mmCIF file of C-alpha atoms in Angstrom:
data_model
loop_
_atom_site.group_PDB
_atom_site.id
_atom_site.type_symbol
_atom_site.label_atom_id
_atom_site.label_comp_id
_atom_site.label_asym_id
_atom_site.label_seq_id
_atom_site.Cartn_x
_atom_site.Cartn_y
_atom_site.Cartn_z
ATOM 1 C CA MET A 1 64.867 143.954 51.703
ATOM 2 C CA ASN A 2 65.619 145.573 48.357
ATOM 3 C CA ILE A 3 68.990 147.335 48.303
ATOM 4 C CA PRO A 4 69.011 150.332 45.959
ATOM 5 C CA PHE A 5 71.274 150.184 42.914
ATOM 6 C CA THR A 6 74.239 152.513 42.590
ATOM 7 C CA SER A 7 75.715 154.075 39.477
ATOM 8 C CA ARG A 8 77.734 151.412 37.662
ATOM 9 C CA ASP A 9 80.404 153.899 36.597
ATOM 10 C CA ALA A 10 80.718 155.316 40.102
ATOM 11 C CA ALA A 11 81.231 151.859 41.564
ATOM 12 C CA LEU A 12 83.804 150.919 38.936
ATOM 13 C CA GLN A 13 85.723 154.168 39.280
ATOM 14 C CA ALA A 14 85.746 153.826 43.065
ATOM 15 C CA SER A 15 87.434 150.438 42.646
ATOM 16 C CA GLY A 16 90.152 151.963 40.462
ATOM 17 C CA VAL A 17 88.858 150.940 37.037
ATOM 18 C CA VAL A 18 89.578 153.516 34.335
ATOM 19 C CA ILE A 19 86.728 153.902 31.839
ATOM 20 C CA ASP A 20 87.370 155.363 28.408
ATOM 21 C CA ARG A 21 84.509 157.673 27.511
ATOM 22 C CA ASP A 22 82.656 157.941 24.233
ATOM 23 C CA SER A 23 80.014 160.653 23.935
ATOM 24 C CA LYS A 24 77.090 158.685 22.504
ATOM 25 C CA ILE A 25 77.670 155.596 24.615
ATOM 26 C CA THR A 26 78.190 157.871 27.610
ATOM 27 C CA ALA A 27 74.757 159.346 26.861
ATOM 28 C CA VAL A 28 73.296 155.818 26.791
ATOM 29 C CA GLU A 29 74.899 155.202 30.183
ATOM 30 C CA ALA A 30 73.496 158.474 31.521
ATOM 31 C CA TYR A 31 69.973 157.360 30.614
ATOM 32 C CA SER A 32 70.623 153.892 32.066
ATOM 33 C CA ASP A 33 71.879 155.322 35.349
ATOM 34 C CA ALA A 34 68.994 157.789 35.496
ATOM 35 C CA PHE A 35 66.467 154.982 35.068
ATOM 36 C CA ARG A 36 68.222 153.003 37.799
ATOM 37 C CA ASP A 37 67.984 156.052 40.096
ATOM 38 C CA LEU A 38 64.308 156.449 39.203
ATOM 39 C CA VAL A 39 63.662 152.807 40.130
ATOM 40 C CA ASN A 40 65.518 153.275 43.425
ATOM 41 C CA ASP A 41 63.518 156.410 44.125
ATOM 42 C CA ARG A 42 60.238 154.564 43.657
ATOM 43 C CA VAL A 43 61.132 151.229 45.268
ATOM 44 C CA GLY A 44 63.128 152.459 48.235
ATOM 45 C CA TRP A 45 64.790 150.106 50.665
ATOM 46 C CA ARG A 46 62.027 147.636 51.237
ATOM 47 C CA GLY A 47 58.676 146.288 50.227
ATOM 48 C CA GLU A 48 56.942 145.014 47.115
ATOM 49 C CA PRO A 49 59.061 146.395 44.255
ATOM 50 C CA ALA A 50 56.843 144.792 41.598
ATOM 51 C CA ARG A 51 53.747 146.521 42.950
ATOM 52 C CA LYS A 52 55.495 149.869 43.302
ATOM 53 C CA LEU A 53 56.736 149.680 39.708
ATOM 54 C CA ARG A 54 53.308 148.521 38.514
ATOM 55 C CA LEU A 55 54.741 145.344 37.023
ATOM 56 C CA SER A 56 52.506 142.498 35.904
ATOM 57 C CA SER A 57 54.104 139.914 38.220
ATOM 58 C CA GLU A 58 56.677 139.522 40.987
ATOM 59 C CA ALA A 59 58.947 137.708 38.518
ATOM 60 C CA ASP A 60 59.127 140.816 36.338
ATOM 61 C CA TRP A 61 61.157 142.552 39.047
ATOM 62 C CA ASN A 62 63.984 140.104 38.292
ATOM 63 C CA PHE A 63 63.855 141.050 34.609
ATOM 64 C CA VAL A 64 64.023 144.754 35.465
ATOM 65 C CA CYS A 65 67.112 144.195 37.637
ATOM 66 C CA VAL A 66 68.926 142.069 35.061
ATOM 67 C CA ALA A 67 68.024 144.359 32.164
ATOM 68 C CA MET A 68 69.505 147.344 34.004
ATOM 69 C CA ASP A 69 72.726 145.408 34.625
ATOM 70 C CA ILE A 70 72.958 144.374 30.971
ATOM 71 C CA LEU A 71 72.607 147.981 29.787
ATOM 72 C CA GLY A 72 75.657 149.012 31.800
ATOM 73 C CA ASP A 73 77.771 145.946 31.141
ATOM 74 C CA ALA A 74 77.216 146.096 27.381
ATOM 75 C CA SER A 75 78.202 149.769 27.341
ATOM 76 C CA LEU A 76 81.596 148.869 28.828
ATOM 77 C CA ALA A 77 82.139 146.406 25.982
ATOM 78 C CA LEU A 78 81.128 148.995 23.377
ATOM 79 C CA HIS A 79 83.429 151.624 24.889
ATOM 80 C CA ASN A 80 86.307 149.163 24.584
ATOM 81 C CA PHE A 81 85.489 148.355 20.990
ATOM 82 C CA LEU A 82 85.381 152.006 19.950
ATOM 83 C CA ARG A 83 88.745 152.520 21.619
ATOM 84 C CA PHE A 84 90.569 149.575 20.056
ATOM 85 C CA GLY A 85 88.443 148.408 17.102
ATOM 86 C CA LEU A 86 88.653 144.843 15.847
ATOM 87 C CA ASP A 87 92.427 144.704 16.339
ATOM 88 C CA GLY A 88 92.262 145.094 20.095
ATOM 89 C CA PRO A 89 94.854 146.503 22.512
ATOM 90 C CA THR A 90 97.609 144.255 21.217
ATOM 91 C CA ARG A 91 100.738 144.792 19.171
ATOM 92 C CA TYR A 92 100.162 141.500 17.370
ATOM 93 C CA ASP A 93 98.137 141.001 14.199
ATOM 94 C CA GLU A 94 96.015 138.303 15.799
ATOM 95 C CA THR A 95 93.217 137.026 13.560
ATOM 96 C CA GLY A 96 91.569 135.082 16.361
ATOM 97 C CA GLU A 97 91.205 138.197 18.470
ATOM 98 C CA LYS A 98 89.574 140.022 15.551
ATOM 99 C CA TYR A 99 86.943 137.314 15.309
ATOM 100 C CA LEU A 100 86.355 137.320 19.072
ATOM 101 C CA ARG A 101 85.986 141.090 19.110
ATOM 102 C CA LEU A 102 83.646 141.035 16.099
ATOM 103 C CA TYR A 103 81.391 138.410 17.666
ATOM 104 C CA GLY A 104 81.611 140.179 21.034
ATOM 105 C CA LEU A 105 80.653 143.531 19.521
ATOM 106 C CA LEU A 106 77.628 142.113 17.738
ATOM 107 C CA SER A 107 76.454 140.240 20.831
ATOM 108 C CA ALA A 108 76.967 143.240 23.145
ATOM 109 C CA ALA A 109 74.941 145.558 20.909
ATOM 110 C CA TYR A 110 72.192 142.955 20.481
ATOM 111 C CA ILE A 111 71.741 142.166 24.179
ATOM 112 C CA GLN A 112 71.745 145.885 24.992
ATOM 113 C CA GLN A 113 68.940 146.424 22.495
ATOM 114 C CA GLN A 114 67.031 143.450 23.898
ATOM 115 C CA ALA A 115 67.440 144.680 27.478
ATOM 116 C CA ALA A 116 66.052 148.113 26.581
ATOM 117 C CA LEU A 117 63.186 146.606 24.580
ATOM 118 C CA LYS A 118 62.355 144.406 27.582
ATOM 119 C CA LEU A 119 62.271 147.425 29.916
ATOM 120 C CA HIS A 120 60.136 149.281 27.380
ATOM 121 C CA LYS A 121 57.620 146.433 27.491
ATOM 122 C CA LEU A 122 57.756 145.927 31.270
ATOM 123 C CA MET A 123 57.065 149.607 31.876
ATOM 124 C CA ASN A 124 54.036 149.429 29.565
ATOM 125 C CA CYS A 125 55.368 152.015 27.145
ATOM 126 C CA THR A 126 53.614 152.799 23.877
ATOM 127 C CA ALA A 127 54.865 152.126 20.320
ATOM 128 C CA GLN A 128 56.377 148.743 21.235
ATOM 129 C CA LYS A 129 55.945 147.354 17.712
ATOM 130 C CA THR A 130 57.470 150.490 16.187
ATOM 131 C CA PHE A 131 60.592 150.309 18.319
ATOM 132 C CA LYS A 132 60.971 146.584 17.641
ATOM 133 C CA SER A 133 60.620 147.225 13.907
ATOM 134 C CA ASN A 134 63.223 150.002 14.086
ATOM 135 C CA ALA A 135 65.585 147.693 15.965
ATOM 136 C CA ASP A 136 65.267 145.055 13.251
ATOM 137 C CA LYS A 137 66.400 147.606 10.647
ATOM 138 C CA LEU A 138 69.691 148.377 12.394
ATOM 139 C CA GLN A 139 72.856 147.376 10.517
ATOM 140 C CA ILE A 140 74.520 145.991 13.614
ATOM 141 C CA ARG A 141 71.487 143.828 14.399
ATOM 142 C CA SER A 142 71.409 142.401 10.870
ATOM 143 C CA LEU A 143 75.133 141.678 11.097
ATOM 144 C CA ARG A 144 74.567 139.898 14.388
ATOM 145 C CA HIS A 145 71.989 137.635 12.768
ATOM 146 C CA GLN A 146 74.186 137.038 9.713
ATOM 147 C CA LEU A 147 77.513 136.450 11.457
ATOM 148 C CA ALA A 148 76.993 135.618 15.117
ATOM 149 C CA SER A 149 73.799 133.575 15.308
ATOM 150 C CA HIS A 150 72.374 132.472 11.934
ATOM 151 C CA SER A 151 75.407 132.241 9.678
ATOM 152 C CA LEU A 152 74.051 129.158 7.872
ATOM 153 C CA ASP A 153 70.323 129.775 8.117
ATOM 154 C CA TYR A 154 69.788 133.514 7.777
ATOM 155 C CA PHE A 155 66.220 134.053 6.615
ATOM 156 C CA ASP A 156 65.399 137.152 4.593
ATOM 157 C CA PHE A 157 61.771 138.054 5.261
ATOM 158 C CA GLY A 158 61.747 140.344 2.239
ATOM 159 C CA ASP A 159 62.407 137.815 -0.506
ATOM 160 C CA ARG A 160 61.672 134.720 1.646
ATOM 161 C CA THR A 161 65.092 133.136 1.042
ATOM 162 C CA THR A 162 67.680 131.507 3.294
ATOM 163 C CA SER A 163 71.358 132.366 2.878
ATOM 164 C CA ALA A 164 74.763 131.737 4.440
ATOM 165 C CA PHE A 165 77.097 134.546 5.512
ATOM 166 C CA VAL A 166 80.730 134.764 6.583
ATOM 167 C CA PRO A 167 83.148 137.657 7.235
ATOM 168 C CA VAL A 168 86.021 138.082 4.763
ATOM 169 C CA ARG A 169 89.150 137.442 6.820
ATOM 170 C CA ILE A 170 91.594 139.584 4.847
ATOM 171 C CA ASP A 171 89.306 142.636 5.168
ATOM 172 C CA LEU A 172 88.715 142.237 8.895
ATOM 173 C CA GLY A 173 90.450 144.976 10.864
ATOM 174 C CA GLY A 174 90.062 148.373 12.450
ATOM 175 C CA PHE A 175 86.394 149.204 12.059
ATOM 176 C CA ASN A 176 85.886 147.449 8.725
ATOM 177 C CA CYS A 177 83.922 144.232 8.252
ATOM 178 C CA THR A 178 83.298 142.796 4.789
ATOM 179 C CA VAL A 179 80.644 140.106 4.565
ATOM 180 C CA THR A 180 80.147 137.643 1.740
ATOM 181 C CA GLU A 181 76.884 135.852 1.009
ATOM 182 C CA ASN A 182 76.818 132.158 0.102
ATOM 183 C CA ARG A 183 79.881 131.327 -2.040
ATOM 184 C CA GLY A 184 80.621 134.887 -3.012
ATOM 185 C CA ASP A 185 77.275 135.744 -4.637
ATOM 186 C CA ARG A 186 77.776 139.257 -3.313
ATOM 187 C CA SER A 187 79.918 141.073 -0.769
ATOM 188 C CA MET A 188 79.142 144.067 1.420
ATOM 189 C CA SER A 189 81.532 146.188 3.505
ATOM 190 C CA TYR A 190 80.383 147.786 6.748
ATOM 191 C CA ASP A 191 81.866 150.563 8.850
ATOM 192 C CA LEU A 192 81.332 149.221 12.353
ATOM 193 C CA ARG A 193 81.824 152.646 13.909
ATOM 194 C CA THR A 194 78.954 153.993 11.801
ATOM 195 C CA ALA A 195 76.847 150.967 12.733
ATOM 196 C CA LEU A 196 77.470 151.691 16.409
ATOM 197 C CA VAL A 197 76.449 155.331 15.998
ATOM 198 C CA GLU A 198 73.162 154.109 14.521
ATOM 199 C CA HIS A 199 72.788 151.662 17.424
ATOM 200 C CA CYS A 200 73.372 154.412 19.996
ATOM 201 C CA ASP A 201 70.901 156.772 18.337
ATOM 202 C CA PHE A 202 68.267 154.039 18.492
ATOM 203 C CA MET A 203 69.090 153.245 22.119
ATOM 204 C CA LEU A 204 68.832 156.897 23.128
ATOM 205 C CA GLU A 205 65.377 157.290 21.591
ATOM 206 C CA LEU A 206 64.209 154.071 23.239
ATOM 207 C CA LEU A 207 65.626 154.905 26.683
ATOM 208 C CA ASP A 208 64.185 158.413 26.451
ATOM 209 C CA ALA A 209 60.717 156.945 25.877
ATOM 210 C CA ILE A 210 61.165 154.536 28.796
ATOM 211 C CA TYR A 211 62.254 157.246 31.218
ATOM 212 C CA GLU A 212 59.496 159.672 30.259
ATOM 213 C CA LYS A 213 56.722 157.083 30.510
ATOM 214 C CA SER A 214 58.102 155.653 33.758
ATOM 215 C CA TYR A 215 58.409 158.849 35.763
ATOM 216 C CA LYS A 216 54.987 160.084 34.638
ATOM 217 C CA THR A 217 53.364 156.793 35.622
ATOM 218 C CA LEU A 218 55.277 155.891 38.782
ATOM 219 C CA PHE A 219 55.037 159.358 40.320
ATOM 220 C CA LYS A 220 51.640 160.302 38.962
ATOM 221 C CA SER A 221 50.394 161.516 42.332
ATOM 222 C CA HIS A 222 53.708 163.054 43.498
ATOM 223 C CA GLU A 223 54.004 166.521 41.972
ATOM 224 C CA SER A 224 57.424 167.284 43.469
ATOM 225 C CA LYS A 225 58.826 164.031 42.094
ATOM 226 C CA GLN A 226 57.294 164.754 38.691
ATOM 227 C CA ILE A 227 59.091 168.100 38.631
ATOM 228 C CA GLU A 228 62.370 166.512 39.769
ATOM 229 C CA HIS A 229 62.377 163.771 37.160
ATOM 230 C CA LYS A 230 61.157 166.066 34.407
ATOM 231 C CA ALA A 231 64.187 168.282 35.083
ATOM 232 C CA LYS A 232 66.398 165.191 34.992
ATOM 233 C CA LEU A 233 64.960 164.224 31.624
ATOM 234 C CA GLU A 234 65.637 167.709 30.281
ATOM 235 C CA ASP A 235 69.292 167.318 31.296
ATOM 236 C CA LEU A 236 69.424 163.874 29.703
ATOM 237 C CA ARG A 237 68.103 165.304 26.457
ATOM 238 C CA LYS A 238 70.867 167.899 26.486
ATOM 239 C CA ILE A 239 73.420 165.103 26.897
ATOM 240 C CA LYS A 240 71.695 163.154 24.107
ATOM 241 C CA ALA A 241 72.072 166.201 21.852
ATOM 242 C CA GLY A 242 75.805 166.301 22.536
ATOM 243 C CA TYR A 243 75.899 168.964 25.266
ATOM 244 C CA LEU A 244 78.355 168.646 28.128
ATOM 245 C CA ILE A 245 76.947 169.512 31.560
ATOM 246 C CA LEU A 246 79.486 170.504 34.217
ATOM 247 C CA ARG A 247 77.943 170.119 37.653
ATOM 248 C CA SER A 248 78.828 172.580 40.386
ATOM 249 C CA THR A 249 79.668 171.208 43.810
ATOM 250 C CA SER A 250 78.285 174.347 45.426
ATOM 251 C CA PRO A 251 74.520 174.930 45.696
ATOM 252 C CA ASP A 252 75.149 178.649 45.139
ATOM 253 C CA THR A 253 76.948 178.131 41.833
ATOM 254 C CA PRO A 254 74.920 177.089 38.749
ATOM 255 C CA SER A 255 75.913 174.220 36.506
ATOM 256 C CA VAL A 256 77.582 175.025 33.194
ATOM 257 C CA VAL A 257 76.241 173.638 29.907
ATOM 258 C CA LEU A 258 78.685 173.504 26.991
ATOM 259 C CA VAL A 259 76.894 173.557 23.635
ATOM 260 C CA PRO A 260 78.485 171.755 20.645
ATOM 261 C CA LEU A 261 79.350 173.880 17.625
ATOM 262 C CA LYS A 262 76.722 173.811 14.888
ATOM 263 C CA GLY A 263 77.741 171.928 11.791
ATOM 264 C CA ARG A 264 80.520 170.093 13.562
ATOM 265 C CA GLN A 265 80.278 166.342 13.068
ATOM 266 C CA GLN A 266 79.787 164.435 16.297
ATOM 267 C CA ASP A 267 81.673 161.184 16.654
ATOM 268 C CA ALA A 268 80.108 158.155 18.262
#
């Protein structure tokens, strides 16, 4: 028997966990939860989830389940980082915590990207090479390779060289990370908040493509479901654009959509 997934936020909030919200990451979570609901809608309570989702093998169902969990779990980590930065929720100037939070940030963003790319492939979406190429260009992904996985053997495919990278300790704090190459050949400073905005924008485009392809394929012969999930995608795209949708609890009262002011900069 396959038990349907529930909204991760709803489950956490029901258990008393307070979640700090960030608009772009919240939009990523909205897409993640919507895809989970779409999977539940197609799979139901029992019977052959791999076949119903048109997966290549029974084992792929496990990857779908884990990827959906990773999307939500990583978002919690990213929310926390944007709330407290590298310094963390502590009154102490603790260098060790800054390093842990830096490595944790880079890993959380990377595994979230990988989970979405895996779902994109499992659902047989188009433009797989394009999305992978776009992921490789992200600042936060490059930093992950330089600082959290290949610090001593980072290979630059452009000039075919191998370098060593390390963060500059005295510049590590808030949302700033300065990186030095080799023994100080060059240094580069990164705004980690800006890098996360770029990450979220990429994730939203990728998750949008996954949702659109999935509902059109999985409910190809169910017109009412097509209409339902198309409307859901339209709402998701409003959230992606920065709109706030206030749902009415009464069927006789329409939902309210708050439109962001034009020209106003949207934070992550």
